[in-house]
Short mmCIF file of C-alpha atoms in Angstrom, two decimals:
data_model
loop_
_atom_site.label_atom_id
_atom_site.label_comp_id
_atom_site.label_asym_id
_atom_site.label_seq_id
_atom_site.Cartn_x
_atom_site.Cartn_y
_atom_site.Cartn_z
CA UNK A 5 -118.15 -29.49 116.71
CA UNK A 6 -120.53 -30.07 119.63
CA UNK A 7 -123.62 -32.58 119.49
CA UNK A 8 -126.40 -29.74 119.69
CA UNK A 9 -127.71 -28.17 116.41
CA UNK A 10 -126.63 -25.30 114.77
CA UNK A 11 -129.06 -23.62 112.90
CA UNK A 12 -129.72 -20.69 110.61
CA UNK A 13 -132.23 -18.67 109.38
CA UNK A 14 -132.33 -15.65 106.91
CA UNK A 15 -134.35 -14.07 104.64
CA UNK A 16 -133.52 -11.93 101.84
CA UNK A 17 -135.37 -10.04 99.32
CA UNK A 18 -135.34 -11.92 95.89
CA UNK A 19 -132.41 -9.98 94.47
CA UNK A 20 -129.19 -11.59 92.29
CA UNK A 21 -127.05 -9.13 94.53
CA UNK A 22 -127.99 -11.27 97.57
CA UNK A 23 -126.72 -14.31 96.49
CA UNK A 24 -123.51 -13.24 97.73
CA UNK A 25 -124.78 -12.67 101.29
CA UNK A 26 -126.31 -15.74 101.25
CA UNK A 27 -123.03 -17.36 100.97
CA UNK A 28 -121.75 -15.24 103.52
CA UNK A 29 -124.28 -16.33 105.86
CA UNK A 30 -123.73 -20.18 105.22
CA UNK A 31 -119.64 -19.37 105.45
CA UNK A 32 -120.27 -17.80 108.99
CA UNK A 33 -121.92 -20.92 109.60
CA UNK A 34 -119.22 -23.09 108.18
CA UNK A 35 -116.76 -21.22 110.51
CA UNK A 36 -118.63 -21.98 113.71
CA UNK A 37 -119.49 -25.14 113.18
CA UNK A 38 -116.06 -26.40 112.32
CA UNK A 39 -117.50 -27.77 108.52
CA UNK A 40 -114.76 -29.22 106.07
CA UNK A 41 -114.20 -26.82 102.98
CA UNK A 42 -115.61 -29.25 100.87
CA UNK A 43 -118.52 -29.67 102.35
CA UNK A 44 -119.04 -25.64 103.15
CA UNK A 45 -117.81 -25.11 99.07
CA UNK A 46 -121.03 -27.76 97.92
CA UNK A 47 -123.37 -26.02 100.41
CA UNK A 48 -122.95 -22.54 98.99
CA UNK A 49 -122.87 -23.50 95.45
CA UNK A 50 -126.28 -25.45 96.25
CA UNK A 51 -127.56 -22.22 98.05
CA UNK A 52 -126.46 -19.92 95.31
CA UNK A 53 -128.16 -22.21 92.66
CA UNK A 54 -131.54 -22.59 94.31
CA UNK A 55 -131.63 -18.93 95.35
CA UNK A 56 -130.73 -18.01 91.74
CA UNK A 57 -133.68 -20.29 90.92
CA UNK A 58 -136.05 -17.87 92.84
CA UNK A 59 -134.84 -14.86 91.95
CA UNK A 60 -135.29 -15.72 88.19
CA UNK A 61 -138.08 -18.06 87.89
CA UNK A 62 -140.62 -18.01 91.30
CA UNK A 63 -140.84 -14.39 90.92
CA UNK A 64 -141.24 -13.17 87.11
CA UNK A 65 -141.21 -9.38 85.99
CA UNK A 66 -138.76 -8.21 88.21
CA UNK A 67 -141.18 -8.64 91.46
CA UNK A 68 -139.76 -8.70 94.34
CA UNK A 69 -140.23 -11.72 96.62
CA UNK A 70 -139.31 -13.34 99.75
CA UNK A 71 -136.37 -16.07 99.76
CA UNK A 72 -135.83 -17.77 102.96
CA UNK A 73 -132.67 -19.80 103.67
CA UNK A 74 -132.34 -22.31 106.79
CA UNK A 75 -129.28 -24.20 107.09
CA UNK A 76 -128.92 -26.83 110.02
CA UNK A 77 -125.94 -28.82 111.19
CA UNK A 78 -125.99 -31.67 113.37
CA UNK A 79 -124.87 -34.81 113.39
CA UNK A 80 -122.37 -35.22 110.67
CA UNK A 81 -124.75 -33.74 108.35
CA UNK A 82 -125.97 -30.26 107.09
CA UNK A 83 -129.74 -29.51 105.69
CA UNK A 84 -130.25 -26.87 103.37
CA UNK A 85 -134.01 -25.35 102.73
CA UNK A 86 -134.59 -22.37 100.41
CA UNK A 87 -137.88 -21.47 100.14
CA UNK A 88 -140.17 -18.98 98.42
CA UNK A 89 -143.29 -18.02 97.42
CA UNK A 90 -143.48 -17.68 93.80
CA UNK A 91 -144.91 -18.71 90.64
CA UNK A 92 -143.35 -22.24 91.17
CA UNK A 93 -142.09 -24.83 88.96
CA UNK A 94 -143.44 -24.75 85.39
CA UNK A 95 -142.44 -26.11 82.03
CA UNK A 96 -140.93 -23.26 80.08
CA UNK A 97 -139.85 -23.61 76.43
CA UNK A 98 -137.48 -21.03 76.63
CA UNK A 99 -136.22 -18.58 79.53
CA UNK A 100 -137.10 -14.84 78.53
CA UNK A 101 -134.63 -13.65 80.08
CA UNK A 102 -131.70 -15.75 78.82
CA UNK A 103 -130.67 -16.78 81.80
CA UNK A 104 -129.16 -20.38 81.42
CA UNK A 105 -130.53 -22.48 84.23
CA UNK A 106 -130.47 -25.58 82.64
CA UNK A 107 -127.45 -26.41 84.75
CA UNK A 108 -128.89 -25.39 88.13
CA UNK A 109 -130.79 -28.02 89.16
CA UNK A 110 -128.57 -31.22 87.87
CA UNK A 111 -125.76 -29.57 89.61
CA UNK A 112 -127.51 -29.20 93.22
CA UNK A 113 -128.51 -32.75 92.32
CA UNK A 114 -125.04 -33.86 91.84
CA UNK A 115 -123.55 -31.76 95.00
CA UNK A 116 -126.07 -33.23 97.22
CA UNK A 117 -126.36 -36.88 98.86
CA UNK A 118 -130.06 -35.97 98.90
CA UNK A 119 -132.14 -33.54 96.80
CA UNK A 120 -135.82 -32.99 96.98
CA UNK A 121 -137.96 -30.20 95.49
CA UNK A 122 -141.45 -29.34 97.10
CA UNK A 123 -144.87 -27.35 96.18
CA UNK A 124 -145.71 -26.51 99.62
CA UNK A 125 -149.73 -26.01 100.04
CA UNK A 126 -149.10 -22.29 100.28
CA UNK A 127 -147.56 -21.48 97.19
CA UNK A 128 -143.96 -21.33 95.77
CA UNK A 129 -141.10 -23.93 95.83
CA UNK A 130 -138.82 -25.67 98.38
CA UNK A 131 -135.65 -26.66 97.72
CA UNK A 132 -134.30 -29.07 100.69
CA UNK A 133 -130.87 -30.91 100.32
CA UNK A 134 -129.09 -33.04 102.35
CA UNK A 135 -125.09 -33.27 102.77
CA UNK A 136 -122.72 -35.41 104.84
CA UNK A 137 -120.11 -33.61 106.38
CA UNK A 138 -116.51 -34.60 105.72
CA UNK A 139 -117.59 -36.93 102.91
CA UNK A 140 -117.69 -34.20 99.98
CA UNK A 141 -114.28 -35.74 99.23
CA UNK A 142 -115.28 -38.94 99.79
CA UNK A 143 -118.25 -39.97 97.47
CA UNK A 144 -121.23 -41.89 99.15
CA UNK A 145 -120.78 -45.58 98.10
CA UNK A 146 -124.36 -45.60 95.99
CA UNK A 147 -126.07 -49.03 95.30
CA UNK A 148 -128.21 -49.23 92.74
CA UNK A 149 -130.90 -52.29 92.64
CA UNK A 150 -130.08 -54.67 90.49
CA UNK A 151 -132.38 -54.50 87.69
CA UNK A 152 -135.65 -56.97 86.99
CA UNK A 153 -135.06 -59.80 84.57
CA UNK A 154 -137.80 -58.21 82.54
CA UNK A 155 -140.55 -56.22 84.67
CA UNK A 156 -141.66 -56.43 88.44
CA UNK A 157 -144.92 -55.51 90.03
CA UNK A 158 -145.92 -55.39 93.49
CA UNK A 159 -149.55 -53.99 94.03
CA UNK A 160 -151.82 -53.55 97.25
CA UNK A 161 -155.35 -54.06 97.86
CA UNK A 162 -158.02 -54.15 95.27
CA UNK A 163 -155.78 -52.88 92.33
CA UNK A 164 -154.05 -56.21 92.47
CA UNK A 165 -156.66 -58.10 90.13
CA UNK A 166 -156.66 -55.36 87.84
CA UNK A 167 -152.97 -54.30 87.60
CA UNK A 168 -151.63 -57.72 87.26
CA UNK A 169 -154.26 -59.32 84.91
CA UNK A 170 -153.10 -56.43 82.27
CA UNK A 171 -149.56 -57.28 83.22
CA UNK A 172 -149.98 -60.72 82.27
CA UNK A 173 -152.04 -59.92 79.11
CA UNK A 174 -149.12 -57.87 77.87
CA UNK A 175 -146.63 -60.42 78.80
CA UNK A 176 -148.21 -63.13 77.56
CA UNK A 177 -148.50 -61.43 73.90
CA UNK A 178 -145.11 -60.49 74.08
CA UNK A 179 -144.09 -63.82 74.41
CA UNK A 180 -146.62 -65.16 71.62
CA UNK A 181 -149.33 -66.92 73.00
CA UNK A 182 -152.16 -67.99 71.17
CA UNK A 183 -155.46 -66.47 72.69
CA UNK A 184 -156.16 -69.87 74.63
CA UNK A 185 -152.61 -70.11 75.99
CA UNK A 186 -153.10 -66.73 77.00
CA UNK A 187 -156.29 -67.60 79.08
CA UNK A 188 -154.18 -69.78 80.99
CA UNK A 189 -152.00 -67.24 81.79
CA UNK A 190 -154.72 -64.90 82.33
CA UNK A 191 -156.12 -67.95 84.84
CA UNK A 192 -153.21 -68.43 86.86
CA UNK A 193 -153.08 -64.39 87.34
CA UNK A 194 -156.11 -64.44 89.24
CA UNK A 195 -155.21 -66.70 91.22
CA UNK A 196 -152.46 -64.99 92.41
CA UNK A 197 -154.07 -61.81 92.19
CA UNK A 198 -157.18 -62.77 94.17
CA UNK A 199 -154.75 -64.53 96.66
CA UNK A 200 -154.91 -63.30 100.41
CA UNK A 201 -152.57 -60.28 100.39
CA UNK A 202 -152.07 -61.12 103.74
CA UNK A 203 -149.54 -63.75 102.72
CA UNK A 204 -147.39 -61.73 100.82
CA UNK A 205 -144.69 -59.77 102.73
CA UNK A 206 -145.80 -56.31 103.10
CA UNK A 207 -149.30 -57.16 101.82
CA UNK A 208 -148.06 -56.60 97.96
CA UNK A 209 -148.98 -58.93 95.73
CA UNK A 210 -145.94 -59.24 93.60
CA UNK A 211 -144.81 -60.80 90.35
CA UNK A 212 -141.47 -60.81 88.48
CA UNK A 213 -141.79 -61.54 84.85
CA UNK A 214 -139.32 -62.56 82.17
CA UNK A 215 -139.15 -64.30 78.87
CA UNK A 216 -135.59 -66.56 79.80
CA UNK A 217 -135.90 -68.07 75.96
CA UNK A 218 -138.20 -67.34 73.18
CA UNK A 219 -141.88 -68.59 73.80
CA UNK A 220 -141.50 -69.24 77.95
CA UNK A 221 -143.31 -67.03 80.31
CA UNK A 222 -141.35 -66.94 83.54
CA UNK A 223 -142.91 -65.77 86.49
CA UNK A 224 -141.81 -65.27 90.23
CA UNK A 225 -144.42 -64.60 92.58
CA UNK A 226 -143.68 -63.38 96.24
CA UNK A 227 -142.38 -63.16 98.64
CA UNK A 228 -144.46 -64.93 100.85
CA UNK A 229 -144.18 -64.90 104.51
CA UNK A 230 -144.01 -67.99 106.38
CA UNK A 231 -146.69 -70.68 104.70
CA UNK A 232 -147.72 -68.37 101.99
CA UNK A 233 -146.08 -69.83 99.07
CA UNK A 234 -147.55 -73.41 100.14
CA UNK A 235 -151.19 -71.53 100.76
CA UNK A 236 -151.00 -70.30 96.77
CA UNK A 237 -150.20 -73.75 95.96
CA UNK A 238 -153.57 -74.78 97.31
CA UNK A 239 -155.54 -71.89 96.21
CA UNK A 240 -154.74 -73.17 92.47
CA UNK A 241 -156.58 -76.70 93.44
CA UNK A 242 -159.84 -76.53 92.11
CA UNK A 243 -162.61 -77.02 94.29
CA UNK A 244 -164.32 -80.66 93.71
CA UNK A 245 -162.11 -81.53 91.15
CA UNK A 246 -159.11 -83.69 90.85
CA UNK A 247 -157.66 -80.84 89.01
CA UNK A 248 -154.72 -77.94 89.91
CA UNK A 249 -154.38 -74.76 87.68
CA UNK A 250 -150.76 -75.62 88.34
CA UNK A 251 -150.97 -77.93 85.73
CA UNK A 252 -151.79 -75.55 83.18
CA UNK A 253 -147.72 -74.72 83.67
CA UNK A 254 -144.69 -76.11 82.56
CA UNK A 255 -143.26 -75.88 85.77
CA UNK A 256 -144.03 -74.94 89.28
CA UNK A 257 -141.76 -74.56 92.14
CA UNK A 258 -141.51 -73.23 95.35
CA UNK A 259 -138.18 -70.92 95.66
CA UNK A 260 -136.24 -69.53 98.42
CA UNK A 261 -133.95 -66.79 98.58
CA UNK A 262 -133.16 -64.04 101.23
CA UNK A 263 -136.45 -61.81 100.83
CA UNK A 264 -138.24 -65.09 101.42
CA UNK A 265 -140.48 -67.94 99.50
CA UNK A 266 -141.63 -67.48 95.83
CA UNK A 267 -143.86 -69.65 93.82
CA UNK A 268 -142.02 -69.64 90.38
CA UNK A 269 -144.74 -70.22 87.38
CA UNK A 270 -143.50 -71.03 83.90
CA UNK A 271 -145.92 -71.25 80.91
CA UNK A 272 -144.81 -72.27 77.60
CA UNK A 273 -146.23 -71.35 74.21
CA UNK A 274 -146.35 -74.78 72.64
CA UNK A 275 -147.31 -76.44 76.16
CA UNK A 276 -149.09 -79.63 75.64
CA UNK A 277 -152.11 -79.40 77.62
CA UNK A 278 -152.74 -80.75 81.54
CA UNK A 279 -150.94 -83.78 82.49
CA UNK A 280 -147.69 -82.03 82.73
CA UNK A 281 -145.81 -82.82 85.97
CA UNK A 282 -145.41 -80.01 88.10
CA UNK A 283 -141.98 -80.55 89.66
CA UNK A 284 -142.42 -78.01 92.93
CA UNK A 285 -143.35 -78.90 96.34
CA UNK B 27 -123.38 -6.35 109.49
CA UNK B 28 -120.87 -6.95 112.44
CA UNK B 29 -117.50 -5.53 112.32
CA UNK B 30 -114.33 -7.83 112.30
CA UNK B 31 -112.85 -8.27 116.15
CA UNK B 32 -110.73 -9.88 118.13
CA UNK B 33 -111.97 -13.23 117.14
CA UNK B 34 -110.01 -15.14 114.76
CA UNK B 35 -113.40 -16.79 112.84
CA UNK B 36 -113.79 -13.16 111.22
CA UNK B 37 -110.26 -13.02 109.41
CA UNK B 38 -111.84 -15.92 107.14
CA UNK B 39 -114.73 -13.43 105.53
CA UNK B 40 -113.07 -13.00 102.38
CA UNK B 41 -115.59 -12.24 99.87
CA UNK B 42 -113.93 -10.62 97.14
CA UNK B 43 -116.44 -8.97 94.76
CA UNK B 44 -117.05 -9.97 91.13
CA UNK B 45 -114.90 -8.01 88.76
CA UNK B 46 -114.55 -8.07 85.06
CA UNK B 47 -111.22 -7.24 83.52
CA UNK B 48 -110.68 -7.14 79.61
CA UNK B 49 -107.36 -7.15 78.21
CA UNK B 50 -105.56 -7.95 74.73
CA UNK B 51 -102.38 -9.47 74.94
CA UNK B 52 -102.41 -10.77 71.88
CA UNK B 53 -103.76 -8.91 68.88
CA UNK B 54 -107.01 -10.76 67.59
CA UNK B 55 -107.72 -11.96 71.45
CA UNK B 56 -109.16 -10.51 74.01
CA UNK B 57 -108.77 -12.16 77.56
CA UNK B 58 -111.89 -11.92 79.95
CA UNK B 59 -111.02 -11.94 83.48
CA UNK B 60 -113.35 -13.37 85.85
CA UNK B 61 -111.73 -11.81 89.40
CA UNK B 62 -113.49 -13.04 92.42
CA UNK B 63 -117.13 -14.26 92.90
CA UNK B 64 -119.55 -14.49 89.88
CA UNK B 65 -123.24 -15.25 90.13
CA UNK B 66 -126.34 -13.83 88.75
CA UNK B 67 -125.34 -10.80 90.01
CA UNK B 68 -122.31 -10.13 88.08
CA UNK B 69 -123.63 -12.13 85.03
CA UNK B 70 -124.59 -9.38 83.07
CA UNK B 71 -121.40 -7.50 83.41
CA UNK B 72 -119.72 -10.83 82.21
CA UNK B 73 -122.09 -11.23 79.28
CA UNK B 74 -121.53 -7.38 78.35
CA UNK B 75 -117.66 -8.10 78.11
CA UNK B 76 -117.55 -11.62 76.09
CA UNK B 77 -119.67 -9.55 73.46
CA UNK B 78 -117.36 -6.53 73.72
CA UNK B 79 -114.39 -8.47 73.42
CA UNK B 80 -115.59 -10.62 70.66
CA UNK B 81 -116.70 -7.61 68.65
CA UNK B 82 -113.71 -5.66 69.18
CA UNK B 83 -111.14 -8.90 69.10
CA UNK B 84 -112.59 -11.74 67.31
CA UNK B 85 -110.96 -14.57 69.38
CA UNK B 86 -111.74 -14.46 73.08
CA UNK B 87 -110.44 -16.54 76.16
CA UNK B 88 -112.25 -16.63 79.51
CA UNK B 89 -109.94 -16.50 82.19
CA UNK B 90 -110.98 -18.19 85.41
CA UNK B 91 -107.75 -18.56 87.02
CA UNK B 92 -108.76 -15.59 89.76
CA UNK B 93 -112.11 -16.73 89.88
CA UNK B 94 -113.11 -17.75 93.36
CA UNK B 95 -116.96 -18.68 92.95
CA UNK B 96 -118.74 -19.56 89.63
CA UNK B 97 -122.26 -20.14 89.39
CA UNK B 98 -124.70 -21.99 86.88
CA UNK B 99 -125.39 -18.50 85.17
CA UNK B 100 -122.11 -17.81 84.52
CA UNK B 101 -121.00 -20.93 82.75
CA UNK B 102 -124.41 -20.52 80.71
CA UNK B 103 -122.58 -17.01 79.52
CA UNK B 104 -119.38 -19.19 78.76
CA UNK B 105 -121.56 -21.40 76.93
CA UNK B 106 -123.03 -18.60 74.88
CA UNK B 107 -119.87 -17.07 74.10
CA UNK B 108 -118.70 -20.17 72.84
CA UNK B 109 -121.83 -20.81 70.80
CA UNK B 110 -121.64 -17.21 69.38
CA UNK B 111 -117.56 -18.17 68.73
CA UNK B 112 -118.58 -20.98 66.89
CA UNK B 113 -121.35 -19.42 65.04
CA UNK B 114 -119.17 -16.81 63.68
CA UNK B 115 -116.19 -19.24 63.00
CA UNK B 116 -113.79 -17.02 65.67
CA UNK B 117 -111.37 -18.60 68.53
CA UNK B 118 -112.70 -19.26 72.05
CA UNK B 119 -110.64 -20.72 74.77
CA UNK B 120 -111.49 -20.89 78.56
CA UNK B 121 -108.67 -21.22 81.05
CA UNK B 122 -108.60 -22.26 84.92
CA UNK B 123 -105.25 -22.66 86.72
CA UNK B 124 -106.94 -24.90 89.22
CA UNK B 125 -106.19 -22.92 91.92
CA UNK B 126 -109.88 -22.33 93.60
CA UNK B 127 -111.72 -25.41 94.69
CA UNK B 128 -115.05 -24.47 93.92
CA UNK B 129 -114.26 -23.15 90.61
CA UNK B 130 -112.71 -26.70 90.05
CA UNK B 131 -115.61 -28.68 91.49
CA UNK B 132 -118.27 -26.89 89.68
CA UNK B 133 -116.09 -27.48 86.03
CA UNK B 134 -115.73 -31.51 87.06
CA UNK B 135 -119.36 -31.88 88.15
CA UNK B 136 -120.80 -30.50 85.05
CA UNK B 137 -118.66 -32.41 82.89
CA UNK B 138 -117.74 -28.55 81.33
CA UNK B 139 -113.48 -28.93 81.82
CA UNK B 140 -113.90 -31.39 79.14
CA UNK B 141 -116.67 -30.44 76.95
CA UNK B 142 -115.25 -26.33 77.16
CA UNK B 143 -112.39 -27.81 77.19
CA UNK B 144 -110.76 -25.79 79.98
CA UNK B 145 -106.67 -24.99 79.50
CA UNK B 146 -104.42 -24.62 82.23
CA UNK B 147 -103.37 -21.39 81.81
CA UNK B 148 -104.25 -18.25 79.63
CA UNK B 149 -101.12 -19.02 77.71
CA UNK B 150 -101.98 -22.62 77.03
CA UNK B 151 -105.55 -21.19 75.57
CA UNK B 152 -104.07 -18.87 73.41
CA UNK B 153 -101.67 -21.42 72.40
CA UNK B 154 -104.88 -23.90 71.32
CA UNK B 155 -106.68 -20.63 69.52
CA UNK B 156 -103.40 -20.19 67.74
CA UNK B 157 -103.22 -23.54 66.57
CA UNK B 158 -106.85 -24.00 65.63
CA UNK B 159 -107.45 -20.60 63.93
CA UNK B 160 -103.80 -19.21 63.63
CA UNK B 161 -105.41 -15.85 64.61
CA UNK B 162 -103.17 -15.77 68.05
#
């Protein structure tokens, strides 16, 4: 196949008998571009399912509408768009025509490497998919991000204060903190959320929460840009007093991993007031 | 539409219009064979054939061995046929010999090969129905 893109644009009336026509057009595109059989087969299946959605759901009451199919083969991949100008996706308790389309969208999602549904501003629905050429027989190596220990929150701008305060409050409640101890947690949460967002990577105030053992609230704040973790520690110092809010915690430490620096804070339910030495830097 | 010409690419145009064939190789069992490509354009025909076979014969085998393409509307019709067979306590089976990759793929991806289940031949489906109901 040449390095340049090959494109197909096809418009059909939204009628069931035109699904075979769409498949034939795609087969022709596959032949012309030397597409592997497995990818072509998946492409035809996806186009059929997407067009069927338009025929059955976009244009109710047998009204005839337009379906546009666009396919583009380039750079080791094929992209497909199926567009209609119908009523769009909406919840339906049951399909009036008795057509079982519940399998259609999951089938598209299973076959495509990437699957998106849009509601264009001028109405209707557009389904876009991407398939890697010669990759259909070899499933793409999927990597799912690791689950959070319990919860992770990252928030930008002015929303940080409200979001983190609420998340801290619910986490402290789940750990079984008293009201006093919860206040300690909220104070520390306030320090975190009011800290200069510029010290956080991507300017997102990030907090990961966990209960590593009963009655202990574990927080990992960050990742920070260079020096940001230290500045948060300094931010905990109460001006004019020889006291740091870090002393409300059982443990405060700066830890580093490949993402950057983090401040780890642990608060236990039965913390014995201030004076507990911090083992952080 | 362009006519086929000497370009070998055109020789690959192998669309076989969807056809439904109904037979009864064994008393009490209707075999509904889907030949060629089947989608929303033929689903009413498929659904009617399944219903007729069930009403006239009782047990039904859906034969996908000659099908070259099926979409989710056809899967829906097959599942609906199974639901009705279960309701009426009639035998029901699906056969696919694996000769069509697109049909194999859709049965595998949706998990229906195991769910239905799908037998490797019409004879195997008939035998499964006979063992379950004694009607074939």
